[in-house]
Amino acid sequence: EVQLVESGGGLVKPGGSLRLSCAASGFGLSGTWMNWVRQAPGKGLEWVGRIKAEAGGGATDYADPVKGRFTISRDDSKKALYLQMNSLKTEDTAVYFCSALSTWGGVIVISYWGQGTLVTVSS
Amino acid sequence: DIQLTQSPSSLSASIGDRVTITCRASQSTGNYLNWYQQKPGKAPKVLIYAASSLQSGVPSRFSGSGSGTDFTLTISSLQPEDFATYYCQQSYTIPWTFGQGTNVEIK
């Protein structure tokens, strides 16, 4: 069974940093592209960024609101995905979902999701 | 960036109703369009991928259609467990984007 379990959320002051972790199990993380999506309280889903598999160079892409402040990384040996968040703003307050990507029917799909971890940026 | 506009933003429907949600893209996404269902306090789950393919385990009352810029999610006969928020999402080009969501409520 695929499981993604996020951790590391909490309360942080504006301008601060936080690192989220995602523990993956039940599938081969090393060959899987991974993804972060967030959801502000009472709002819709917002794509944060993705990381390709190491075999694909582990390249990353980010949404404009987080580019230059957030960094996605992975440690396949530990079966873990990370989201390093720096220079946090109040508008970064959200539940952050770790997710796995699959290619189905030739289309990339956000196939599996963690339960999410809440990040609150407030003074 | 490709903008996805869902309509309606919310709807009220009764058990057994046929429900249609549309997703319009600001530019063509081919068939790189997926639909997700999210219930309160839960993670989203994929219902439809590649515009019209039903994800394994999803009831056949869900269907998707469309290509290019206009897409539709249809629930043929609404069931109690279908009351949720539905999102379309494009993976045609970075940045990936989601529609604003459609909240399906009980009438």
mmCIF file of C-alpha atoms in Angstrom, chain B residues 35-107:
data_model
loop_
_atom_site.group_PDB
_atom_site.id
_atom_site.type_symbol
_atom_site.label_atom_id
_atom_site.label_comp_id
_atom_site.label_asym_id
_atom_site.label_seq_id
_atom_site.Cartn_x
_atom_site.Cartn_y
_atom_site.Cartn_z
ATOM 1 C CA TRP B 35 -10.054 15.696 -12.054
ATOM 2 C CA TYR B 36 -9.770 15.272 -8.283
ATOM 3 C CA GLN B 37 -12.288 14.903 -5.482
ATOM 4 C CA GLN B 38 -11.607 16.308 -2.022
ATOM 5 C CA LYS B 39 -13.691 15.788 1.106
ATOM 6 C CA PRO B 40 -13.340 18.090 4.137
ATOM 7 C CA GLY B 41 -10.163 17.470 6.095
ATOM 8 C CA LYS B 42 -8.917 14.885 3.613
ATOM 9 C CA ALA B 43 -6.393 14.755 0.828
ATOM 10 C CA PRO B 44 -7.645 14.935 -2.744
ATOM 11 C CA LYS B 45 -7.913 11.770 -4.776
ATOM 12 C CA VAL B 46 -7.812 11.387 -8.520
ATOM 13 C CA LEU B 47 -11.053 10.468 -10.275
ATOM 14 C CA ILE B 48 -10.329 11.059 -13.954
ATOM 15 C CA TYR B 49 -7.005 11.383 -15.737
ATOM 16 C CA ALA B 50 -6.105 12.305 -19.295
ATOM 17 C CA ALA B 51 -9.486 14.058 -19.587
ATOM 18 C CA SER B 52 -11.598 10.942 -19.896
ATOM 19 C CA SER B 53 -9.939 7.895 -18.300
ATOM 20 C CA LEU B 54 -11.529 6.600 -15.133
ATOM 21 C CA GLN B 55 -9.067 5.868 -12.333
ATOM 22 C CA SER B 56 -9.163 2.290 -11.074
ATOM 23 C CA GLY B 57 -11.655 1.831 -8.256
ATOM 24 C CA VAL B 58 -13.649 4.966 -9.041
ATOM 25 C CA PRO B 59 -17.363 4.290 -9.605
ATOM 26 C CA SER B 60 -18.502 4.298 -13.204
ATOM 27 C CA ARG B 61 -21.058 7.047 -12.504
ATOM 28 C CA PHE B 62 -18.101 9.429 -12.852
ATOM 29 C CA SER B 63 -17.029 10.331 -16.364
ATOM 30 C CA GLY B 64 -14.903 12.953 -18.038
ATOM 31 C CA SER B 65 -14.838 14.402 -21.515
ATOM 32 C CA GLY B 66 -13.292 17.149 -23.553
ATOM 33 C CA SER B 67 -9.996 18.189 -25.051
ATOM 34 C CA GLY B 68 -8.159 21.384 -25.862
ATOM 35 C CA THR B 69 -9.744 24.077 -23.712
ATOM 36 C CA ASP B 70 -13.126 22.702 -22.654
ATOM 37 C CA PHE B 71 -13.604 19.806 -20.288
ATOM 38 C CA THR B 72 -16.484 18.283 -18.359
ATOM 39 C CA LEU B 73 -16.832 16.086 -15.299
ATOM 40 C CA THR B 74 -20.179 14.326 -15.055
ATOM 41 C CA ILE B 75 -21.703 12.391 -12.190
ATOM 42 C CA SER B 76 -24.553 10.427 -13.719
ATOM 43 C CA SER B 77 -26.486 9.752 -10.510
ATOM 44 C CA LEU B 78 -25.310 11.632 -7.431
ATOM 45 C CA GLN B 79 -24.740 9.495 -4.339
ATOM 46 C CA PRO B 80 -24.393 10.605 -0.693
ATOM 47 C CA GLU B 81 -20.646 9.974 -0.726
ATOM 48 C CA ASP B 82 -20.185 12.284 -3.726
ATOM 49 C CA PHE B 83 -20.771 15.480 -1.765
ATOM 50 C CA ALA B 84 -17.337 17.045 -1.919
ATOM 51 C CA THR B 85 -15.248 19.623 -3.737
ATOM 52 C CA TYR B 86 -14.007 18.818 -7.224
ATOM 53 C CA TYR B 87 -10.917 20.276 -8.886
ATOM 54 C CA CYS B 88 -9.578 20.117 -12.411
ATOM 55 C CA GLN B 89 -5.805 20.297 -12.919
ATOM 56 C CA GLN B 90 -3.596 20.623 -15.976
ATOM 57 C CA SER B 91 -0.218 18.948 -16.307
ATOM 58 C CA TYR B 92 0.385 20.185 -19.850
ATOM 59 C CA THR B 93 2.870 22.858 -18.915
ATOM 60 C CA ILE B 94 4.700 24.177 -15.892
ATOM 61 C CA PRO B 95 3.437 25.753 -13.710
ATOM 62 C CA TRP B 96 0.763 23.157 -13.220
ATOM 63 C CA THR B 97 -2.477 24.771 -12.234
ATOM 64 C CA PHE B 98 -5.769 23.856 -10.611
ATOM 65 C CA GLY B 99 -9.247 25.172 -11.134
ATOM 66 C CA GLN B 100 -10.726 27.069 -8.197
ATOM 67 C CA GLY B 101 -12.903 24.116 -7.243
ATOM 68 C CA THR B 102 -16.594 23.247 -7.383
ATOM 69 C CA ASN B 103 -18.343 22.502 -4.102
ATOM 70 C CA VAL B 104 -21.164 19.991 -4.516
ATOM 71 C CA GLU B 105 -23.658 20.310 -1.650
ATOM 72 C CA ILE B 106 -26.819 18.497 -0.649
ATOM 73 C CA LYS B 107 -30.047 20.199 -1.707
#
